[in-house]
Each structure stands twice: as structure tokens, then as C-alpha cells.
Short mmCIF file of C-alpha atoms in Angstrom, two decimals:
data_model
loop_
_atom_site.label_atom_id
_atom_site.label_comp_id
_atom_site.label_asym_id
_atom_site.label_seq_id
_atom_site.Cartn_x
_atom_site.Cartn_y
_atom_site.Cartn_z
CA MET Z 7 12.20 -15.24 -3.67
CA ALA Z 8 15.73 -17.56 -2.41
CA VAL Z 9 16.41 -20.31 -4.85
CA ASN Z 10 16.57 -23.54 -3.08
CA THR Z 11 16.14 -27.15 -4.56
CA GLU Z 12 12.60 -26.98 -4.03
CA GLY Z 13 12.64 -24.12 -6.88
CA VAL Z 14 15.20 -25.98 -9.60
CA LYS Z 15 12.86 -29.07 -9.23
CA GLU Z 16 10.16 -26.96 -9.70
CA LEU Z 17 11.70 -25.89 -13.53
CA ARG Z 18 13.64 -28.91 -14.13
CA THR Z 19 9.79 -30.85 -14.39
CA ARG Z 20 7.72 -27.77 -15.70
CA THR Z 21 11.60 -27.04 -18.52
CA GLY Z 22 12.56 -30.31 -19.23
CA ALA Z 23 16.47 -27.57 -18.92
CA GLY Z 24 18.73 -28.66 -17.13
CA MET Z 25 20.21 -28.47 -12.64
CA MET Z 26 22.76 -26.05 -13.87
CA ASP Z 27 20.76 -23.78 -16.43
CA CYS Z 28 17.87 -23.88 -13.92
CA ARG Z 29 20.10 -22.86 -10.72
CA ASN Z 30 21.22 -19.88 -13.27
CA ALA Z 31 17.83 -18.31 -14.43
CA LEU Z 32 16.50 -18.77 -10.86
CA VAL Z 33 19.57 -16.24 -9.94
CA GLU Z 34 19.44 -14.32 -12.59
CA CYS Z 35 15.51 -13.81 -12.19
CA GLU Z 36 15.65 -14.46 -7.85
CA GLY Z 37 13.35 -16.70 -7.76
CA ASN Z 38 11.20 -16.04 -9.66
CA ILE Z 39 9.84 -18.93 -11.21
CA GLU Z 40 7.70 -17.70 -14.35
CA LYS Z 41 10.60 -15.58 -15.29
CA ALA Z 42 12.39 -17.56 -15.29
CA ILE Z 43 9.99 -19.84 -18.01
CA ASP Z 44 10.12 -16.78 -19.64
CA TYR Z 45 14.78 -16.52 -19.90
CA LEU Z 46 15.17 -20.29 -20.47
CA ARG Z 47 13.15 -19.91 -23.58
CA GLU Z 48 14.57 -17.18 -24.30
CA LYS Z 49 17.85 -18.50 -24.29
CA GLY Z 50 16.76 -21.39 -26.32
CA LEU Z 51 17.09 -23.92 -23.32
CA ALA Z 52 13.58 -24.68 -22.89
CA LYS Z 53 11.40 -25.89 -25.48
CA ALA Z 54 7.92 -24.52 -23.63
CA ALA Z 55 5.96 -23.68 -20.58
CA LYS Z 56 4.20 -26.83 -19.03
CA LYS Z 57 1.56 -26.27 -16.78
CA ALA Z 58 2.86 -25.76 -12.88
CA GLU Z 59 3.64 -29.74 -11.29
CA ARG Z 60 0.89 -31.50 -9.29
CA VAL Z 61 0.88 -35.02 -7.61
CA ALA Z 62 0.93 -37.96 -10.18
CA ALA Z 63 -2.31 -39.19 -10.28
CA GLN Z 64 -4.30 -42.17 -11.26
CA GLY Z 65 -8.22 -41.98 -11.76
CA SER Z 66 -10.86 -41.86 -14.93
CA VAL Z 67 -12.10 -39.50 -16.92
CA PHE Z 68 -15.74 -39.28 -17.33
CA SER Z 69 -18.78 -37.95 -18.75
CA TYR Z 70 -22.30 -37.94 -19.15
CA ILE Z 71 -24.76 -36.46 -22.16
CA HIS Z 72 -28.55 -35.76 -20.82
CA THR Z 73 -30.92 -36.97 -23.08
CA ASN Z 74 -31.51 -34.63 -26.69
CA ALA Z 75 -27.46 -33.96 -25.76
CA LYS Z 76 -28.49 -30.08 -24.29
CA ILE Z 77 -26.91 -31.05 -20.83
CA GLY Z 78 -23.02 -32.36 -20.82
CA VAL Z 79 -20.80 -33.13 -18.14
CA LEU Z 80 -17.36 -34.16 -17.45
CA LEU Z 81 -15.78 -35.04 -14.43
CA GLU Z 82 -11.97 -35.58 -13.80
CA LEU Z 83 -12.21 -38.42 -10.46
CA ASN Z 84 -8.95 -39.20 -9.46
CA CYS Z 85 -7.35 -41.95 -6.71
CA GLU Z 86 -3.66 -43.57 -6.17
CA THR Z 87 -3.76 -46.86 -7.84
CA ASP Z 88 -5.09 -47.61 -12.04
CA PHE Z 89 -6.23 -50.34 -9.99
CA VAL Z 90 -9.12 -48.80 -8.12
CA ALA Z 91 -9.66 -46.75 -11.71
CA LYS Z 92 -11.11 -50.17 -13.06
CA THR Z 93 -12.99 -51.51 -10.53
CA ASP Z 94 -16.53 -51.39 -10.70
CA GLU Z 95 -17.61 -49.07 -7.40
CA PHE Z 96 -15.23 -47.01 -8.73
CA LYS Z 97 -17.13 -46.60 -11.87
CA ALA Z 98 -20.44 -46.20 -10.23
CA LEU Z 99 -19.11 -43.24 -8.03
CA GLY Z 100 -17.82 -40.87 -10.84
CA HIS Z 101 -21.42 -41.94 -13.16
CA GLU Z 102 -23.03 -41.32 -10.09
CA LEU Z 103 -21.29 -37.20 -9.31
CA CYS Z 104 -22.22 -36.97 -12.84
CA MET Z 105 -25.61 -36.97 -12.35
CA GLN Z 106 -25.45 -35.31 -9.94
CA ILE Z 107 -23.91 -32.50 -11.36
CA ALA Z 108 -25.97 -33.17 -14.38
CA ALA Z 109 -29.47 -32.39 -12.54
CA ALA Z 110 -27.98 -29.78 -9.31
CA ASN Z 111 -25.40 -27.76 -11.60
CA PRO Z 112 -23.12 -27.39 -9.01
CA GLN Z 113 -20.50 -24.18 -8.98
CA TYR Z 114 -17.30 -25.36 -7.03
CA ILE Z 115 -16.35 -28.68 -6.19
CA SER Z 116 -15.73 -27.82 -2.45
CA VAL Z 117 -16.56 -25.52 0.04
CA GLU Z 118 -12.45 -23.99 -0.14
CA ASP Z 119 -12.40 -23.35 -4.40
CA VAL Z 120 -14.79 -20.34 -3.67
CA PRO Z 121 -13.12 -17.51 -4.13
CA ALA Z 122 -12.74 -15.45 -0.80
CA GLU Z 123 -14.71 -12.25 -3.25
CA ASP Z 124 -17.96 -13.99 -3.97
CA ILE Z 125 -18.48 -15.48 -0.53
CA GLU Z 126 -17.84 -11.31 0.96
CA ARG Z 127 -20.33 -10.28 -1.86
CA GLU Z 128 -22.60 -13.26 -0.43
CA LYS Z 129 -22.35 -12.29 3.02
CA GLU Z 130 -22.71 -8.74 2.29
CA ILE Z 131 -26.22 -9.39 0.80
CA TYR Z 132 -27.52 -10.88 3.51
CA ARG Z 133 -26.68 -8.64 5.97
CA LYS Z 134 -28.66 -6.26 3.95
CA MET Z 135 -31.56 -7.59 3.87
CA ALA Z 136 -30.96 -8.55 7.42
CA ALA Z 137 -30.50 -4.37 7.79
CA GLU Z 138 -33.80 -4.36 6.27
CA GLU Z 139 -35.85 -6.15 7.97
CA GLY Z 140 -35.08 -4.24 11.04
CA LYS Z 141 -32.19 -6.19 12.78
CA SER Z 142 -29.11 -5.38 14.48
CA ALA Z 143 -25.76 -5.86 12.94
CA GLU Z 144 -25.27 -8.79 15.37
CA MET Z 145 -27.85 -10.23 14.72
CA ALA Z 146 -27.42 -9.62 10.47
CA GLU Z 147 -24.04 -10.78 10.80
CA ARG Z 148 -24.73 -14.05 12.19
CA ILE Z 149 -27.74 -14.74 10.07
CA ALA Z 150 -25.31 -13.85 6.76
CA ASP Z 151 -23.32 -16.76 8.61
CA GLY Z 152 -26.77 -19.27 8.41
CA LYS Z 153 -27.35 -18.30 5.01
CA ILE Z 154 -24.13 -18.51 3.36
CA ASN Z 155 -24.02 -22.27 4.99
CA ALA Z 156 -26.96 -22.89 2.56
CA PHE Z 157 -24.60 -21.22 -0.01
CA TYR Z 158 -22.28 -24.13 -0.06
CA GLN Z 159 -24.53 -26.45 -0.07
CA ASP Z 160 -26.65 -25.03 -3.19
CA ASN Z 161 -23.60 -24.43 -4.52
CA CYS Z 162 -20.25 -27.12 -3.86
CA LEU Z 163 -21.01 -30.40 -5.37
CA LEU Z 164 -19.48 -31.74 -1.84
CA GLU Z 165 -21.56 -30.55 0.42
CA GLN Z 166 -25.00 -30.29 -2.24
CA ASN Z 167 -27.96 -33.62 -0.70
CA TYR Z 168 -27.13 -36.40 -3.37
CA ILE Z 169 -30.21 -36.48 -5.15
CA ARG Z 170 -31.15 -40.18 -4.82
CA GLU Z 171 -30.56 -39.85 -0.69
CA PRO Z 172 -31.82 -35.58 -0.21
CA LYS Z 173 -30.33 -37.01 3.25
CA THR Z 174 -26.88 -37.72 2.41
CA LYS Z 175 -24.68 -35.07 1.19
CA VAL Z 176 -22.42 -35.33 -2.17
CA LYS Z 177 -18.94 -36.14 0.01
CA ASP Z 178 -19.77 -39.07 2.07
CA LEU Z 179 -20.21 -40.95 -0.75
CA VAL Z 180 -16.88 -39.85 -1.96
CA VAL Z 181 -15.83 -40.55 1.33
CA ALA Z 182 -17.36 -44.40 1.66
CA GLU Z 183 -16.31 -45.21 -1.30
CA ILE Z 184 -12.10 -44.44 0.34
CA ALA Z 185 -13.44 -46.53 3.41
CA LYS Z 186 -14.13 -49.52 0.60
CA MET Z 187 -11.21 -49.02 -1.23
CA GLY Z 188 -8.23 -47.59 1.50
CA GLU Z 189 -7.14 -44.86 -0.58
CA ASN Z 190 -7.63 -41.23 -1.32
CA ILE Z 191 -10.33 -40.56 -4.07
CA VAL Z 192 -11.15 -36.63 -5.15
CA VAL Z 193 -12.70 -34.63 -7.66
CA ARG Z 194 -10.17 -32.67 -9.42
CA ARG Z 195 -12.90 -31.38 -12.20
CA ILE Z 196 -16.23 -30.54 -13.43
CA ALA Z 197 -17.61 -28.94 -16.11
CA ARG Z 198 -21.27 -28.70 -17.26
CA PHE Z 199 -22.55 -27.49 -20.77
CA ALA Z 200 -26.39 -26.79 -21.00
CA ILE Z 201 -27.61 -25.42 -23.62
CA GLY Z 202 -28.90 -22.07 -24.19
CA VAL Z 203 -27.37 -21.26 -20.16
CA MET R 21 -23.43 4.40 -16.42
CA ALA R 22 -26.49 6.00 -17.70
CA VAL R 23 -29.78 4.03 -17.01
CA ASN R 24 -31.31 2.79 -20.80
CA THR R 25 -33.62 0.42 -21.64
CA GLU R 26 -30.87 -1.90 -22.80
CA GLY R 27 -30.09 -1.71 -19.32
CA VAL R 28 -33.20 -2.27 -17.83
CA LYS R 29 -34.33 -5.19 -20.08
CA GLU R 30 -30.71 -7.18 -19.14
CA LEU R 31 -31.54 -6.78 -15.03
CA ARG R 32 -35.22 -8.14 -15.89
CA THR R 33 -33.95 -11.15 -17.50
CA ARG R 34 -30.86 -12.12 -14.98
CA THR R 35 -32.24 -11.13 -11.87
CA GLY R 36 -37.23 -11.09 -13.01
CA ALA R 37 -37.59 -8.84 -10.85
CA GLY R 38 -40.66 -6.09 -12.33
CA MET R 39 -39.55 -3.76 -14.34
CA MET R 40 -40.10 -0.53 -12.50
CA ASP R 41 -38.01 -2.31 -9.25
CA CYS R 42 -35.16 -2.77 -12.46
CA ARG R 43 -35.19 1.10 -12.80
CA ASN R 44 -35.34 2.35 -9.80
CA ALA R 45 -32.10 -0.41 -9.21
CA LEU R 46 -30.49 1.28 -12.02
CA VAL R 47 -31.07 4.32 -10.88
CA GLU R 48 -29.83 4.05 -7.31
CA CYS R 49 -26.76 1.74 -8.34
CA GLU R 50 -26.25 4.72 -11.24
CA GLY R 51 -26.67 1.91 -13.98
CA ASN R 52 -24.05 -0.26 -12.71
CA ILE R 53 -25.93 -4.44 -13.13
CA GLU R 54 -23.61 -5.89 -10.82
CA LYS R 55 -25.06 -4.30 -8.41
CA ALA R 56 -28.55 -3.19 -9.08
CA ILE R 57 -28.22 -6.73 -8.70
CA ASP R 58 -27.59 -6.89 -5.58
CA TYR R 59 -29.16 -4.41 -5.26
CA LEU R 60 -32.92 -5.81 -5.98
CA ARG R 61 -31.68 -9.37 -3.86
CA GLU R 62 -31.23 -7.36 -0.71
CA LYS R 63 -34.08 -5.88 -1.18
CA GLY R 64 -35.70 -9.72 -1.50
CA LEU R 65 -37.05 -8.23 -4.96
CA ALA R 66 -34.53 -10.90 -7.22
CA LYS R 67 -34.17 -14.23 -5.65
CA ALA R 68 -30.99 -15.39 -7.22
CA ALA R 69 -28.86 -13.17 -10.12
CA LYS R 70 -27.97 -15.19 -13.51
CA LYS R 71 -26.02 -15.45 -15.18
CA ALA R 72 -25.56 -13.10 -18.22
CA GLU R 73 -28.17 -13.42 -21.09
CA ARG R 74 -26.32 -14.67 -24.02
CA VAL R 75 -28.72 -15.32 -27.78
CA ALA R 76 -30.91 -18.15 -26.90
CA ALA R 77 -28.84 -20.95 -29.61
CA GLN R 78 -30.38 -24.45 -30.34
CA GLY R 79 -27.13 -27.13 -30.75
CA SER R 80 -25.38 -30.09 -28.89
CA VAL R 81 -23.26 -30.81 -26.19
CA PHE R 82 -21.15 -33.63 -26.84
CA SER R 83 -18.22 -36.04 -25.91
CA TYR R 84 -16.15 -38.23 -26.03
CA ILE R 85 -14.27 -40.74 -23.62
CA HIS R 86 -10.79 -41.74 -24.83
CA THR R 87 -9.64 -45.25 -23.95
CA ASN R 88 -8.15 -46.23 -20.56
CA ALA R 89 -10.48 -43.35 -20.18
CA LYS R 90 -8.10 -40.90 -19.14
CA ILE R 91 -8.79 -37.71 -21.49
CA GLY R 92 -12.03 -36.25 -21.71
CA VAL R 93 -13.17 -33.70 -23.39
CA LEU R 94 -16.27 -31.93 -23.91
CA LEU R 95 -18.23 -30.22 -26.95
CA GLU R 96 -20.68 -27.22 -26.46
CA LEU R 97 -21.56 -26.87 -30.30
CA ASN R 98 -24.10 -24.43 -31.00
CA CYS R 99 -26.66 -23.64 -34.38
CA GLU R 100 -29.57 -21.66 -34.64
CA THR R 101 -32.53 -24.88 -35.12
CA ASP R 102 -33.23 -27.91 -32.99
CA PHE R 103 -33.69 -28.92 -36.16
CA VAL R 104 -30.27 -28.92 -37.19
CA ALA R 105 -28.53 -29.64 -34.38
CA LYS R 106 -30.97 -33.12 -34.68
CA THR R 107 -29.33 -34.23 -38.61
CA ASP R 108 -26.70 -36.50 -38.63
CA GLU R 109 -23.51 -34.41 -40.43
CA PHE R 110 -24.13 -31.92 -37.38
CA LYS R 111 -23.24 -34.89 -35.35
CA ALA R 112 -20.59 -36.13 -37.15
CA LEU R 113 -19.31 -32.16 -36.90
CA GLY R 114 -19.50 -32.42 -33.01
CA HIS R 115 -17.74 -35.85 -32.66
CA GLU R 116 -14.73 -35.56 -34.91
CA LEU R 117 -14.25 -31.83 -33.20
CA CYS R 118 -14.11 -34.01 -29.50
CA MET R 119 -11.48 -35.80 -32.09
CA GLN R 120 -9.58 -33.08 -32.71
CA ILE R 121 -9.54 -31.62 -29.07
CA ALA R 122 -8.45 -35.06 -27.55
CA ALA R 123 -5.90 -36.01 -29.71
CA ALA R 124 -4.26 -32.11 -30.02
CA ASN R 125 -5.67 -30.00 -26.63
CA PRO R 126 -6.26 -26.38 -27.91
CA GLN R 127 -6.63 -24.04 -25.37
CA TYR R 128 -8.28 -21.30 -26.53
CA ILE R 129 -11.08 -22.58 -29.93
CA SER R 130 -10.84 -19.52 -31.71
CA VAL R 131 -7.54 -16.43 -31.80
CA GLU R 132 -9.86 -13.98 -29.72
CA ASP R 133 -10.08 -16.12 -26.82
CA VAL R 134 -6.10 -15.41 -26.40
CA PRO R 135 -5.44 -12.88 -23.03
CA ALA R 136 -3.76 -10.07 -25.01
CA GLU R 137 -1.11 -10.42 -21.76
CA ASP R 138 -0.26 -14.37 -22.70
CA ILE R 139 0.63 -12.64 -26.30
CA GLU R 140 2.59 -10.17 -25.08
CA ARG R 141 4.54 -12.47 -23.69
CA GLU R 142 4.73 -14.66 -25.93
CA LYS R 143 6.11 -11.94 -28.63
CA GLU R 144 8.23 -10.57 -25.55
CA ILE R 145 9.91 -14.52 -26.01
CA TYR R 146 10.40 -14.46 -29.80
CA ARG R 147 12.02 -10.95 -29.72
CA LYS R 148 14.68 -12.06 -26.76
CA MET R 149 15.23 -15.61 -28.59
CA ALA R 150 16.23 -12.85 -31.98
CA ALA R 151 17.95 -10.35 -30.49
CA GLU R 152 19.79 -13.48 -28.81
CA GLU R 153 20.78 -15.13 -31.97
CA GLY R 154 21.66 -11.23 -32.88
CA LYS R 155 18.31 -9.61 -34.71
CA SER R 156 18.10 -6.52 -35.10
CA ALA R 157 14.92 -5.01 -33.20
CA GLU R 158 13.29 -4.38 -36.02
CA MET R 159 14.21 -8.06 -37.69
CA ALA R 160 13.02 -9.79 -33.82
CA GLU R 161 9.28 -7.45 -34.03
CA ARG R 162 8.53 -9.50 -37.48
CA ILE R 163 10.15 -12.88 -36.90
CA ALA R 164 7.14 -12.38 -33.69
CA ASP R 165 4.81 -11.90 -35.28
CA GLY R 166 5.27 -14.62 -37.47
CA LYS R 167 5.49 -17.07 -34.49
CA ILE R 168 2.96 -16.15 -32.96
CA ASN R 169 0.68 -17.29 -36.13
CA ALA R 170 2.41 -20.51 -35.33
CA PHE R 171 1.35 -20.27 -31.69
CA TYR R 172 -2.28 -19.59 -32.29
CA GLN R 173 -2.16 -22.50 -35.35
CA ASP R 174 -1.33 -25.28 -31.67
CA ASN R 175 -3.88 -23.76 -29.44
CA CYS R 176 -6.70 -22.24 -31.09
CA LEU R 177 -8.92 -25.39 -31.80
CA LEU R 178 -10.36 -23.25 -34.93
CA GLU R 179 -6.68 -22.95 -35.82
CA GLN R 180 -4.67 -26.09 -35.69
CA ASN R 181 -5.25 -28.91 -38.54
CA TYR R 182 -7.41 -31.57 -38.64
CA ILE R 183 -5.88 -34.21 -37.81
CA ARG R 184 -7.82 -37.02 -40.43
CA GLU R 185 -6.57 -33.78 -42.69
CA PRO R 186 -3.47 -32.04 -41.98
CA LYS R 187 -3.98 -30.09 -44.75
CA THR R 188 -7.88 -28.97 -43.83
CA LYS R 189 -7.84 -25.85 -41.14
CA VAL R 190 -10.34 -27.31 -38.54
CA LYS R 191 -12.16 -23.77 -38.98
CA ASP R 192 -12.36 -24.95 -43.11
CA LEU R 193 -14.27 -27.85 -41.19
CA VAL R 194 -16.96 -26.18 -39.75
CA VAL R 195 -16.84 -23.66 -42.59
CA ALA R 196 -18.51 -26.01 -44.70
CA GLU R 197 -20.67 -27.48 -42.25
CA ILE R 198 -21.81 -24.37 -42.03
CA ALA R 199 -22.21 -23.77 -45.81
CA LYS R 200 -23.76 -26.99 -46.11
CA MET R 201 -26.70 -26.86 -43.27
CA GLY R 202 -27.09 -22.83 -44.40
CA GLU R 203 -26.71 -21.99 -41.05
CA ASN R 204 -24.87 -20.85 -38.23
CA ILE R 205 -22.55 -23.31 -36.63
CA VAL R 206 -20.37 -21.87 -33.29
CA VAL R 207 -18.40 -23.75 -31.17
CA ARG R 208 -19.27 -21.65 -27.58
CA ARG R 209 -17.70 -23.75 -25.01
CA ILE R 210 -14.56 -26.42 -24.79
CA ALA R 211 -13.02 -28.63 -22.06
CA ARG R 212 -10.52 -31.40 -21.53
CA PHE R 213 -9.38 -33.01 -18.52
CA ALA R 214 -6.71 -35.48 -18.68
CA ILE R 215 -5.43 -37.65 -15.96
CA GLY R 216 -1.75 -37.04 -14.58
CA VAL R 217 -1.78 -33.73 -16.30
#
């Protein structure tokens, strides 16, 4: 990896070390950011490594605890301005998404979040199921592709059917809100804990 | 891996398939549970793979949203009976732990949860810092051991100083509750989301 301005900037943000120290650390570590962080800490030039830089975002954290406290949900919903974060509409969206997560237990936020190996494992199972039923390899592949879409719909929050209006996808709820508010809204992180599961 | 009763039992719990099917699947897959799950699904004998079996536990899920909804915490706290889960004492403990997590941002629950490579990375930094200061290798090792304890105290919930009584460790709070209640209490899972971090 080359030592470029981008790298120096990221290193500065993550360590708070000076510009020249960051540049030297990167040269020393051949452009490897993680190694450069350790190098700066070893030299006493950085206190602690911060998490990777991310786009500064506004938004709110929402929670929902289901009756009897046996299921709980935590959600980070981002928007662009604190003004939007404070609107009733935004709060209502956060609440609905929490209810959805509690009820429909998504494993991922979007299709992009499903690891490639999970997809391959699922598809391999579908292929073999089809083969067991005597389908040709070509047909089995087509069946697997169809079933993986059903897998996304079951397991990805944004692809799920909205619990209150099963003909609407959850992502349509978010898109409608984006259109109303005129700024981007992103489901950043979700967590769902259920007792005994 | 051998095909044993334990394996058959776990496979049954995770797939809901019949005893003989589970045994056959394990034989077919040489005792590998994950492969046996896929095998059963391929044969249409299991609908979906459940998560690894875990001890049936009681308890509650707690949440805490800090002022302005910029920080949120989710906590699963387990106990042995629903009777204890419903006590005010247990609820108070859950609330205090959430406040602790919001304020002190632990990365892990206990020392055992810190991955070996994270420990080694930290220790290597401490060793090199000591070496930079001209310490001998032996001395540097001793310094690294001392600093890793401070790392645990900063980053592991149960090792942290309790925010309301800094002389008490968080684990002492839990232990006191266990003594009072007469049954085991375990912090199972934690999540903490902060906007813009």
C-alpha cells in the first residue's frame, strides 16, 4: 500500500497523532493503517486506537421491550440532521422498525449484509434438494436462485414484509419516509435479544 | 468426530428431525454437526437450522435510552427462575447494568470474552512501549502483564469500576445479587449503539 493523503488523514482521525508522525508511521509500516496505529501507540504518540472513521451522522437510538421483557430490540436509525431526528414521523418510523424486528427476527439489515459464504451454503442446500427431486443441474440452479430470494425476504429486515401491511416491504416504509423528509434515512445497526434463544 | 448420543441429541434439538434421521445424517457426515444439518435440510428432513442449543434460562431483556436518544443499551440478564426475574431487585440490577454500559462503554462482558489475538496485540504494544523506554525484555513482559489487567478493567463490563461506587467492581454487584437471591445470575449479552460513533 502506498502512503497517501487519505491514509494520513484516516490515521490522524483514528489516533489523534500529528500529521508528520502519521506520515512517518505509514512509511515505516508500508501504508498499513492497522500496523501504523500500533506503531504510533508503541512510540507513545497515540493514546488509543479509535474505531474506523465513519460518516458523521445524526439520528436516534430506539429500543423496544416486548411484554414480560422476554424480547428486546435496539435500533440505530440515522438521518442527516438533528431536526429530522426530532420529528414525530422519524420517531414513529423508529418505533415501527423496532416492532418489526421484535416480531420478524431479521438476521441482517439488507441483502448486502449477508456474508457470501452464508449465501453459498443456502444455495448449495437448495441445489441438492432440487437434485434429490430429480431436477437437472440447470433447473436446480434456477430453483436455488428463486429460493435465495425467499431467504432474503425472511432474513433481511429491509426485504421483509411489513408486519402491519404484509403487501408493503419494510424498505418501502423507509423510502416513503425519505421522500417525505427530503433527507436520507439509514438503518445502521440492529440487535435483538430473546430469553432462552 | 464420532457419532455419539450427545451429537444426535444436539442435532435433534437444532433441526427437529427424527432420532434415526439424525443418527444416519451424522454417520453420513462423519459426526460433523453443521454438515449433518445441511444434509438433513437437503433431504427435506429438517426445515431450518436453529442456533446452537443453549441452556434454557430465565431472565429479562433490559434497555436504556440516554437523554436525546443518542446512546442506547440492550442487555440480556439471565437467572434460573421467572420468580427471580420478576423481583424488583433483579430489575434494579438490570437497570444499573444498563446505566453502567451506557456510561463506561465496555467492549466485552468478561475477561474470557476477549479474543486471544486482541490480548496479544495489546501486550505486544505494551512490550514495545517498555522497550522504547529502555526496559529489559523481562521487565517489559512484566509491565505488559500489568497493563493488560488495566485493559480488562477498562474494557470488560464485569471488571469495570461501578460508576456509582468506583471502589466496587461491577462483578461484585452481580455477586451480591446472587447471594441475596440464592440463584445464579449471568450477564448473557450486551449491545450499545451511539450515534456518530
